[in-house]
CSV table of C-alpha atoms and ligand atoms in Angstrom, one decimal:
chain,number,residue,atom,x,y,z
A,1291,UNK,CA,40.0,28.3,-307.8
A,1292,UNK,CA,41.3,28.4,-304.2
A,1293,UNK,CA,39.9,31.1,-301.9
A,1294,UNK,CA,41.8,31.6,-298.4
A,1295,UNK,CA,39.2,33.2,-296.1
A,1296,UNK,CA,40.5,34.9,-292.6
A,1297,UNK,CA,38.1,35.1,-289.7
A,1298,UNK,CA,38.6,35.8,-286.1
A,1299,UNK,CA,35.7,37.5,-284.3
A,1300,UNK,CA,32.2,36.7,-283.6
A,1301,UNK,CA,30.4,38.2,-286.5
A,1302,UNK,CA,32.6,37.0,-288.8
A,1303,UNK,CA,31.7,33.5,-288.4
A,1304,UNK,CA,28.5,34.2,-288.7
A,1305,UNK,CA,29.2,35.8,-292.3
A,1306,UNK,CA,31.4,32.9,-293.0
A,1307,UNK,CA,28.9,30.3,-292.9
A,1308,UNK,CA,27.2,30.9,-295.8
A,1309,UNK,CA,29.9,31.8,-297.6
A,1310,UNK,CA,31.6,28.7,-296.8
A,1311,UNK,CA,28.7,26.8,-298.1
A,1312,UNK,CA,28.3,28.5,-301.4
A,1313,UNK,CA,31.9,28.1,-301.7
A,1314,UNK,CA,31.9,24.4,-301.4
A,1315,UNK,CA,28.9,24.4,-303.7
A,1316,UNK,CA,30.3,26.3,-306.2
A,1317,UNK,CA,33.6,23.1,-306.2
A,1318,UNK,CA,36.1,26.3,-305.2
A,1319,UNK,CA,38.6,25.1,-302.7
A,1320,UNK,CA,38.9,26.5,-299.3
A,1321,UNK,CA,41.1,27.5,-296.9
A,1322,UNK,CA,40.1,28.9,-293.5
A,1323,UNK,CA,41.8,30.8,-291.4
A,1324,UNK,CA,41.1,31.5,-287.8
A,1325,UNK,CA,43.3,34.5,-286.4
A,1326,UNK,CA,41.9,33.6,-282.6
A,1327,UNK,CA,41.2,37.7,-281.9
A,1328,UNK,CA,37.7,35.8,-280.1
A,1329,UNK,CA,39.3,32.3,-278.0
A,1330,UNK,CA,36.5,32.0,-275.9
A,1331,UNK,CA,34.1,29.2,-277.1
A,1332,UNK,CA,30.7,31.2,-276.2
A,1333,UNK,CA,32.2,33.4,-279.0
A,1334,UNK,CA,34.0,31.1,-281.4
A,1335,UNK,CA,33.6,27.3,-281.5
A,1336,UNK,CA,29.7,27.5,-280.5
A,1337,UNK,CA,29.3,29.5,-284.2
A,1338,UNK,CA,31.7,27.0,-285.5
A,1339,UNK,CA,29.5,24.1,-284.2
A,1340,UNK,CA,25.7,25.8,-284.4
A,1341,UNK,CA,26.0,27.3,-288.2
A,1342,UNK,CA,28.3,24.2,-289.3
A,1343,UNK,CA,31.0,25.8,-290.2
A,1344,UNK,CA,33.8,23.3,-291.4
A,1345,UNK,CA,36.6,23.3,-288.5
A,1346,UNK,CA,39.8,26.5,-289.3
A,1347,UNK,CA,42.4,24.7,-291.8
A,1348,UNK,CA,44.7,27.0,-289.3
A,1349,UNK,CA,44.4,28.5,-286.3
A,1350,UNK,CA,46.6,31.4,-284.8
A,1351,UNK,CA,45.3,31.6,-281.4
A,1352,UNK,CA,46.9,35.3,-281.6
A,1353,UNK,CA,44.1,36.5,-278.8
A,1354,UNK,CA,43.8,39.9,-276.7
A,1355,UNK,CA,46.1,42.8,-276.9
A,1356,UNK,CA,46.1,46.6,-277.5
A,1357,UNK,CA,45.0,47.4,-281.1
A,1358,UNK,CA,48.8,47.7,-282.3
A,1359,UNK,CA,49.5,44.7,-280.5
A,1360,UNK,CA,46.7,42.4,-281.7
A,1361,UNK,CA,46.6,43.8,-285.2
A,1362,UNK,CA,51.0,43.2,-285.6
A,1363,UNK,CA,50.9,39.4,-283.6
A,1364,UNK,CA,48.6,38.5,-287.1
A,1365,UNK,CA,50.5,40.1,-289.1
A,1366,UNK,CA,53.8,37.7,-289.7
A,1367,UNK,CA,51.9,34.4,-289.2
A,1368,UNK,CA,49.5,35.8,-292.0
A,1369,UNK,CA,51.9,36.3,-294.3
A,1370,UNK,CA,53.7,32.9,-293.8
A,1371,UNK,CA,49.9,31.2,-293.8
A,1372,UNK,CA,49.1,32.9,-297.4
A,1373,UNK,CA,52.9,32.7,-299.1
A,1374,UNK,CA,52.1,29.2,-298.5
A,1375,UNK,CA,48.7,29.0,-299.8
A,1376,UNK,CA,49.8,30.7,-302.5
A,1377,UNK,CA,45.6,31.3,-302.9
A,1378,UNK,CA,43.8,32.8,-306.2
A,1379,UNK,CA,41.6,35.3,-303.4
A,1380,UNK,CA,42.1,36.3,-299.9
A,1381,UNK,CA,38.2,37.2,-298.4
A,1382,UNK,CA,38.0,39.3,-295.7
A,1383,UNK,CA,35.3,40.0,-293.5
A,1384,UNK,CA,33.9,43.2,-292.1
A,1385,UNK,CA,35.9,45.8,-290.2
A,1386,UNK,CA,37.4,43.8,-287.1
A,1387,UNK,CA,41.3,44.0,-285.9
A,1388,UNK,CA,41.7,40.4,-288.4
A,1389,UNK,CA,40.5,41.7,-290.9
A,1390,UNK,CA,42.9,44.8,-291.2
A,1391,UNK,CA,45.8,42.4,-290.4
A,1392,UNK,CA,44.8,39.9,-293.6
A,1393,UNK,CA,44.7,42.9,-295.6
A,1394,UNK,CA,47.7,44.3,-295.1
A,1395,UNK,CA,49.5,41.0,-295.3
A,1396,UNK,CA,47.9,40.5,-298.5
A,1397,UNK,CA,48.7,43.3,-300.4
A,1398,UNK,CA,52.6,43.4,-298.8
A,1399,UNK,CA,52.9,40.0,-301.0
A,1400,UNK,CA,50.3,40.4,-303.9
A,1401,UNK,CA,47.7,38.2,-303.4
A,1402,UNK,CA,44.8,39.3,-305.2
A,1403,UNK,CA,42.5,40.7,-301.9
A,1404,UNK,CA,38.8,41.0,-301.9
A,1405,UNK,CA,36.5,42.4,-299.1
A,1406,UNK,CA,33.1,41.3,-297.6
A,1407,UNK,CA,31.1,43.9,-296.3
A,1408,UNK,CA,32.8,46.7,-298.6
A,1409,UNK,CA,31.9,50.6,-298.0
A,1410,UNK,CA,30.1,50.7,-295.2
A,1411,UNK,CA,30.9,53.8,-293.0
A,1412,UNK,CA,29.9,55.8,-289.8
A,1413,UNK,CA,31.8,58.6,-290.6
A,1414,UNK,CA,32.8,58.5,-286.7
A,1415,UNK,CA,36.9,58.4,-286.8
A,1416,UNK,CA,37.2,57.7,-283.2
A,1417,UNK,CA,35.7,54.2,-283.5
A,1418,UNK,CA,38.7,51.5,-284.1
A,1419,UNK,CA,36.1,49.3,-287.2
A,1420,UNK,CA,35.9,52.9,-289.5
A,1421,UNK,CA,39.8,52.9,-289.7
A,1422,UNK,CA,39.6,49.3,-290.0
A,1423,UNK,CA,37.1,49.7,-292.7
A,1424,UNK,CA,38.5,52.8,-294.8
A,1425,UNK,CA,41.8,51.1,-294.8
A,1426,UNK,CA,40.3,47.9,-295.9
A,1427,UNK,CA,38.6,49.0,-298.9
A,1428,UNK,CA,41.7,51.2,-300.1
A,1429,UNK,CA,43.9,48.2,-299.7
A,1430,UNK,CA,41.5,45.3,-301.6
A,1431,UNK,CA,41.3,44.7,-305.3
A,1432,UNK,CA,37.7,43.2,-305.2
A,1433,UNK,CA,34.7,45.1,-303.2
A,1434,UNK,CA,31.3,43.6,-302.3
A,1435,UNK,CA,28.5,45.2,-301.1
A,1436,UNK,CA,26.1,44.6,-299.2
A,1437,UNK,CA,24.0,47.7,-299.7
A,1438,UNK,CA,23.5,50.4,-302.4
A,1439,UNK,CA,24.5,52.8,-300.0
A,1440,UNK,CA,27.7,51.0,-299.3
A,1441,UNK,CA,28.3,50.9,-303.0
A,1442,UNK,CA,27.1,54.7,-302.9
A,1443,UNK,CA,30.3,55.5,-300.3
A,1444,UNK,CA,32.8,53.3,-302.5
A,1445,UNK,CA,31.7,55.5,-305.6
A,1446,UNK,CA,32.2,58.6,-303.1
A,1447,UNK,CA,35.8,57.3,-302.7
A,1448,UNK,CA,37.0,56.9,-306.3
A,1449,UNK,CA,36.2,52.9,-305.9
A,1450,UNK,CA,33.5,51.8,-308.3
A,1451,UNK,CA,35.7,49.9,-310.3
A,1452,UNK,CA,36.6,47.8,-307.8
A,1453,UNK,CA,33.0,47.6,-306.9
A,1454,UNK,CA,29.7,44.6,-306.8
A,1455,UNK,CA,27.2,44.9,-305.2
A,1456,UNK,CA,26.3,41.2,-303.8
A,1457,UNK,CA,23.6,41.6,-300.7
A,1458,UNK,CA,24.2,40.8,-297.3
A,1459,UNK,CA,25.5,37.4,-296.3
A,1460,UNK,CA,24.1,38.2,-292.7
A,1461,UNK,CA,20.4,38.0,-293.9
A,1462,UNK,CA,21.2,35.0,-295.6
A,1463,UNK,CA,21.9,33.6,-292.2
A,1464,UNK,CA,19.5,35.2,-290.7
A,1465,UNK,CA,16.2,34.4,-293.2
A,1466,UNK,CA,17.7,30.5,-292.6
A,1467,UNK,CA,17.9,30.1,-289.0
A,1468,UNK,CA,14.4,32.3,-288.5
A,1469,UNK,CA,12.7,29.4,-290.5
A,1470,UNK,CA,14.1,26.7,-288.2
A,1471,UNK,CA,13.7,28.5,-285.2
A,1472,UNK,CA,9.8,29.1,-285.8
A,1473,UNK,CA,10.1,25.7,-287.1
A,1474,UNK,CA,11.4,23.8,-283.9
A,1475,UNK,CA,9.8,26.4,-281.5
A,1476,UNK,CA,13.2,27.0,-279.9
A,1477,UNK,CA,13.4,29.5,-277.0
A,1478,UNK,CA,16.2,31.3,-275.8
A,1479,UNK,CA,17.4,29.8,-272.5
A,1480,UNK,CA,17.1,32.0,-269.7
A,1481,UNK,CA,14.5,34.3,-271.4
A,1482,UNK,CA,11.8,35.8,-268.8
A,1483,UNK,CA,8.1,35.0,-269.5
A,1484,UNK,CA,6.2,37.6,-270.9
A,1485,UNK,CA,7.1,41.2,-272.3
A,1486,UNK,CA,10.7,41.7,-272.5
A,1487,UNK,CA,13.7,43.1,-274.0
A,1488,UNK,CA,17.3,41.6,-275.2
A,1489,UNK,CA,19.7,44.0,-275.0
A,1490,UNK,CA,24.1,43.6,-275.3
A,1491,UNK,CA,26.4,45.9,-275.2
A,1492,UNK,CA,30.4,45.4,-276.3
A,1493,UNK,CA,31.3,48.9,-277.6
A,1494,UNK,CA,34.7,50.4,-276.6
A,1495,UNK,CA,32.8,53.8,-277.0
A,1496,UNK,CA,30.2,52.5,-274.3
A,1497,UNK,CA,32.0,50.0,-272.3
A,1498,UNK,CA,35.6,51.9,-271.4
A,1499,UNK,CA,34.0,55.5,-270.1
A,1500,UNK,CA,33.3,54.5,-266.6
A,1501,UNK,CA,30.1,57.6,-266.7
A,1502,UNK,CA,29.2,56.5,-270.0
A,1503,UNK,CA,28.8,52.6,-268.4
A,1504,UNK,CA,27.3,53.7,-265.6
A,1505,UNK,CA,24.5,55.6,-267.3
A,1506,UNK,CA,23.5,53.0,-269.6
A,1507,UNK,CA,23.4,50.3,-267.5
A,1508,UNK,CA,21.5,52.4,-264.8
A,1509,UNK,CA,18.7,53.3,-267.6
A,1510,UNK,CA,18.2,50.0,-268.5
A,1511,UNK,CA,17.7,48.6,-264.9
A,1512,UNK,CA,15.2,51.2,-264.9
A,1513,UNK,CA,13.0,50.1,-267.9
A,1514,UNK,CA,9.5,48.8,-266.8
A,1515,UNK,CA,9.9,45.0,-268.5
A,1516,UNK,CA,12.7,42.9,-267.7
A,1517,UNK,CA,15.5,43.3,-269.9
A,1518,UNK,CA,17.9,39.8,-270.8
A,1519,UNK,CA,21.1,41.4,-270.8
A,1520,UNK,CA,23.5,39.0,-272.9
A,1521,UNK,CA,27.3,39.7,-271.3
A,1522,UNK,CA,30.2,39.9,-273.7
A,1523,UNK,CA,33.1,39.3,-272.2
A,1524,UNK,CA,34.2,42.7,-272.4
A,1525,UNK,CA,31.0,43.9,-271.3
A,1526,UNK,CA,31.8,41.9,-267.9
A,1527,UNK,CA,35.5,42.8,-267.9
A,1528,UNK,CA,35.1,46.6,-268.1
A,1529,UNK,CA,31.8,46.5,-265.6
A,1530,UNK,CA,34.4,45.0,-263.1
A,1531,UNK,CA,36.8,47.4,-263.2
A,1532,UNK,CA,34.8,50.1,-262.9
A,1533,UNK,CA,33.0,48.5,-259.9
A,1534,UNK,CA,29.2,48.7,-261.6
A,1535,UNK,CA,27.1,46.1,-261.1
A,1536,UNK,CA,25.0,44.3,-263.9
A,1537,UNK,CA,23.0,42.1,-262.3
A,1538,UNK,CA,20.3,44.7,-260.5
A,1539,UNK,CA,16.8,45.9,-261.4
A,1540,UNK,CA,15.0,45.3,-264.8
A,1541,UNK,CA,18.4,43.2,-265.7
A,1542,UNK,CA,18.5,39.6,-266.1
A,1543,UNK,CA,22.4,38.7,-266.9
A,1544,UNK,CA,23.1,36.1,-269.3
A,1545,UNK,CA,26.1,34.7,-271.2
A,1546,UNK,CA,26.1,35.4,-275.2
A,1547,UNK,CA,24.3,33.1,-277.3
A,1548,UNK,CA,24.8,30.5,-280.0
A,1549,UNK,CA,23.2,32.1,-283.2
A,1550,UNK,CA,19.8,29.9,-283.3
A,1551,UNK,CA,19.2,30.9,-279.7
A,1552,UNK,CA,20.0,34.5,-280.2
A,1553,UNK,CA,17.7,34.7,-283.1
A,1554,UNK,CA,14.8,32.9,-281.1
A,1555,UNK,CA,15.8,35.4,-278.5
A,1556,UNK,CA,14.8,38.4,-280.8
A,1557,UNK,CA,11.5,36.8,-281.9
A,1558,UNK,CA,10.5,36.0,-278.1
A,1559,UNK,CA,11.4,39.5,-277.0
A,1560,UNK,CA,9.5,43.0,-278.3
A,1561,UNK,CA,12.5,45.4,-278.9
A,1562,UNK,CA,16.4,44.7,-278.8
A,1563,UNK,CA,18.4,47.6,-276.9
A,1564,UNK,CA,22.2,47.6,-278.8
A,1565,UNK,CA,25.4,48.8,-280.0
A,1566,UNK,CA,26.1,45.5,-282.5
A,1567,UNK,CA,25.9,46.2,-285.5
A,1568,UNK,CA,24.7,42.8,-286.7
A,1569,UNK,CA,22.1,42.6,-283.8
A,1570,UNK,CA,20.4,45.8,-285.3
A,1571,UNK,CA,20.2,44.4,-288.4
A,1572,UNK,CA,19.0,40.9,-287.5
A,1573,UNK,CA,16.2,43.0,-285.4
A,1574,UNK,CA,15.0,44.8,-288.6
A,1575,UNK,CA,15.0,41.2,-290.8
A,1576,UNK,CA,12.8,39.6,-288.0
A,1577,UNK,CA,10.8,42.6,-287.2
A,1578,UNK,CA,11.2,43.4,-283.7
A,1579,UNK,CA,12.0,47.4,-283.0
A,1580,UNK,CA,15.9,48.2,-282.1
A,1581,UNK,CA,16.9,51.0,-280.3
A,1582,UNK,CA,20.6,51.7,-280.6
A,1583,UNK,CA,23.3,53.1,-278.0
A,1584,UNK,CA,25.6,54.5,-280.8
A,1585,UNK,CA,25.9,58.2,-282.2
A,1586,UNK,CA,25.2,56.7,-285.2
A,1587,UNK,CA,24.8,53.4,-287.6
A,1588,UNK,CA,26.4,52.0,-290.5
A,1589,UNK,CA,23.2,50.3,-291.3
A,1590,UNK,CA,20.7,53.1,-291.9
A,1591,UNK,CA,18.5,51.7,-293.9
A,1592,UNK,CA,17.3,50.4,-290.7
A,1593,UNK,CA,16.5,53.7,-289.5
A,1594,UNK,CA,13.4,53.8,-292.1
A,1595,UNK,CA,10.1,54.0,-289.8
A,1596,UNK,CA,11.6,54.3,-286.7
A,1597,UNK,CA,12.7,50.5,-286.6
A,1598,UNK,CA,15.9,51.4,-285.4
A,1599,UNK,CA,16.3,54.2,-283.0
A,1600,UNK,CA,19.8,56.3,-281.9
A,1601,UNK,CA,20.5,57.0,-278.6
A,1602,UNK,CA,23.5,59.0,-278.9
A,1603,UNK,CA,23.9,61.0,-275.5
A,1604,UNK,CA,23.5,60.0,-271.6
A,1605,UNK,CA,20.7,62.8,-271.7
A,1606,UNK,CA,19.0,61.2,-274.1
A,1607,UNK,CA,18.9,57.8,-271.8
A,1608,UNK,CA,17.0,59.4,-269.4
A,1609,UNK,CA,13.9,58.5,-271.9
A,1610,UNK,CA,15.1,55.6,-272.7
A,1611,UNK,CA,11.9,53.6,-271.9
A,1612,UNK,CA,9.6,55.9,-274.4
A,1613,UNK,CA,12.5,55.0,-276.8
A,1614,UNK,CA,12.1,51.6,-276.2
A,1615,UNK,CA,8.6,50.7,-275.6
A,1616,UNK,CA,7.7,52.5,-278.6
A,1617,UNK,CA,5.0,50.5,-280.4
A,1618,UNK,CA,6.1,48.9,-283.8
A,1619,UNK,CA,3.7,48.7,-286.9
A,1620,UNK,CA,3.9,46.4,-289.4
A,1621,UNK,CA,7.3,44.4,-290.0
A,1622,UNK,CA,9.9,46.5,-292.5
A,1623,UNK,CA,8.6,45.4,-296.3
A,1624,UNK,CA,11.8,46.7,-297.8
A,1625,UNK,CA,14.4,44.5,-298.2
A,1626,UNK,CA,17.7,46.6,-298.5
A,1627,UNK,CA,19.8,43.8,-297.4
A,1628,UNK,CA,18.9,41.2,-300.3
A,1629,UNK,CA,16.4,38.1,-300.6
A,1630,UNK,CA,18.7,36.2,-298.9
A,1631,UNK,CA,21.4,34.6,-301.6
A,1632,UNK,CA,24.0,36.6,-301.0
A,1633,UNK,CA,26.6,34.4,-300.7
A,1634,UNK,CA,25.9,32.6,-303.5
A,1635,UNK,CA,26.8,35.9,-305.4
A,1636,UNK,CA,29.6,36.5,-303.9
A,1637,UNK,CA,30.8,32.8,-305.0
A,1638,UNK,CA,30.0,33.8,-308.6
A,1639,UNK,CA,32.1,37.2,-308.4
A,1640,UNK,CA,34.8,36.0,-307.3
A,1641,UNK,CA,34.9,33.5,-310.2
A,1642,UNK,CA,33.9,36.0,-312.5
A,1643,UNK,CA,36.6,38.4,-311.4
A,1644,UNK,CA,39.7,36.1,-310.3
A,1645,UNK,CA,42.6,38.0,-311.4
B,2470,UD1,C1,35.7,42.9,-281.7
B,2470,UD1,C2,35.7,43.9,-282.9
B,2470,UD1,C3,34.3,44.5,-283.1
B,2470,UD1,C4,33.3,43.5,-283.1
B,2470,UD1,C5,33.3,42.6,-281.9
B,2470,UD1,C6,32.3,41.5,-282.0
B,2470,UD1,C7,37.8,45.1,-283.3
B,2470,UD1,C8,38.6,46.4,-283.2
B,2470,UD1,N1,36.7,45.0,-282.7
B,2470,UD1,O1,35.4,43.7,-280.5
B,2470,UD1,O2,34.3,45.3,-284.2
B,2470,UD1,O3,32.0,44.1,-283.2
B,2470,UD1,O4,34.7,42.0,-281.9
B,2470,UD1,O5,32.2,40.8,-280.7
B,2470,UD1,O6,38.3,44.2,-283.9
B,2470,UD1,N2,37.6,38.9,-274.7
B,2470,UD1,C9,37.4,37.7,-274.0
B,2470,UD1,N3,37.3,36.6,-274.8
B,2470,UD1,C10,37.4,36.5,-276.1
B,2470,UD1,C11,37.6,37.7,-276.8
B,2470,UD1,C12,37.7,38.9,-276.1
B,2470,UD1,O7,37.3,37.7,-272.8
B,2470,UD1,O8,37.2,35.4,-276.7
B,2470,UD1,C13,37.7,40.1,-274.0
B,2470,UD1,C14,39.1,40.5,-273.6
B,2470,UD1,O9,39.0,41.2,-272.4
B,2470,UD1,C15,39.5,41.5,-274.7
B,2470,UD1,C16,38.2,42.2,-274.9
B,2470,UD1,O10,37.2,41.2,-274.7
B,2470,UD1,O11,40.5,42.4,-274.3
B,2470,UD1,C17,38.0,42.8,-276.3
B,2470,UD1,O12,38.2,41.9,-277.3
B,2470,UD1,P1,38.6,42.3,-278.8
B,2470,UD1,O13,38.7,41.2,-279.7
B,2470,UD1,O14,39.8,43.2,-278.7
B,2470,UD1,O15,37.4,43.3,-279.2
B,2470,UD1,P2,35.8,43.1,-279.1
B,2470,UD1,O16,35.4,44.1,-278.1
B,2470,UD1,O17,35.4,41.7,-279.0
């Protein structure tokens, strides 16, 4: 069996690593594809390099645009990739810009399609990933899971059939590096001594309203522990153009992290502040409390005991630091998001269903 796998942003190497692995372990044959949405290597060939990930069989080095105009530059070179291939699957991951593009290219010339990360939804139309989502599972012949609730909202759309429910490859990830990070003591670099917070922030929702950037970064240079604010590129883009500063107050501004560092990052700090929808997860896996800058979450099963908080409006960050400081209990003892062999399911469907 050959399985042609498209990535292109951040999170989606992350979810490729395991994948990849159980791929290789399962004797399927692989072909990745790198699209090049993220070019930058503190966003791309440090995951590449930190999670092992073999090198991209072929790389598009499409990069930045407008939606239309990022999502249409994959497109044709896409198509010409997987006509070649001529593979038994094209995977997809999650709900970026790629991963519309290898859908759509996929379906246009009948390759069998099948999605990672099916059915999740925030129900919030204005965001670009719930078009890219919706569209997504509408278009793929294979849908997995990572929740019940995600296979819940599939059901909801007329898509069980289509359906498995395989875990989440993120915790497989996650569960992994947390062992040798407590194992080799690593520390994030530039993390402050003592009681602090890791906060990012990369939302076009939070990053492109000037007021709405302004706010947020004002409340958090206002909480009472320093706060190691890990810059996406957009992050420092858009703060430019509006003229805000980051670097001032409680914030400590720092360049994004390779995966083991950001994960020893979240176990050295005692809440996250976000609007990532990975980081909120990987908060709840390793216990720390997460407060999120979103009007909602696709993850909810995170919002069980108050791990993960919503702060939705600008008047709501003005008690921010109750939010925040709020004192956790016990780490989360459910375990919506799998044991941590995800990936090695999805392996097995994917044989189990090839077309
Ligand atoms: C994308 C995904 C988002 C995901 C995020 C993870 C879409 C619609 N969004 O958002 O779902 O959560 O990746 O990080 O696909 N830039 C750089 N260097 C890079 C990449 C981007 O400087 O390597 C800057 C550019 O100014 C660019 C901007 O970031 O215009 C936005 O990049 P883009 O890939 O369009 O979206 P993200 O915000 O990264």
């Amino acid at each position: 069996m050959k399985v042609l796998s498209v990535v292109g942003a951040r999170p989606q190497f992350v979810k490729l690593a395991p994948v990849a692995e159980a791929l290789g372990d399962a004797g399927v044959e692989h072909v990745i594809v790198h699209t090049g949405q993220h070019y930058d290597p503190e966003l791309s060939d440090v995951f590449f390099a930190d999670l092992r990930i073999p090198a991209p069989d072929v790389h598009l080095a499409v990069g930045s645009g407008s939606h239309g105009a990022q999502t249409g530059a994959m497109l044709g070179p896409l198509e010409s990739v997987m006509a070649e291939q001529r593979p038994d699957w094209v995977l997809v991951y999650g709900d970026t810009n790629s991963t519309l593009a290898a859908a759509l290219a996929a379906v246009k010339i009948h390759v069998p399609l099948a999605h990672l990360e099916a059915g999740l939804r925030s129900f919030n139309r204005r965001m670009p990933e719930e078009h890219n989502r919706v569209l997504t599972d509408h278009a793929a012949d294979l849908l997995l899971a990572p929740t019940q609730v995600a296979v819940d909202h599939l059901a909801a759309e007329g898509l069980a059939a289509r359906t498995e429910l395989v875990g989440d490859v993120m915790t497989d990830v996650c569960f992994r590096v947390r062992d040798a990070v407590l194992a080799a003591g690593t520390r994030a670099p530039g993390a402050p001594d003592g009681d602090h917070v890791v906060a990012t922030l990369h939302r076009a929702e939070n990053t492109d309203d000037s007021a709405r950037l302004a706010a947020i970064v004002e409340a958090l240079a206002a909480l009472p522990v320093p706060v190691l604010l890990l810059a996406h590129p957009r992050l420092r883009a858009k703060a430019a153009e509006h003229g805000i500063a980051l670097d001032r107050g409680s914030i400590v501004v720092a360049d994004p992290l390779p995966y083991h560092e950001m994960v020893a990052a979240v176990l050295g700090a005692s809440g996250v502040v976000t609007d990532s929808g990975g980081l909120q997860k990987e908060a709840y896996l390793l216990g720390r409390p997460c407060t999120t800058l979103r009007t909602e979450t696709e993850w909810v099963e995170t919002l069980e005991g108050e791990w993960n908080m919503l702060v939705p409006t600008i008047a709501e960050l003005a008690r921010l630091d109750e939010i925040v400081l709020r004192g956790a209990g016990a780490s989360p003892q459910a375990t919506p998001y799998g044991a941590g062999d995800a990936a090695r399911r999805v392996a097995a469907v994917l044989q189990e269903r090839r077309p």
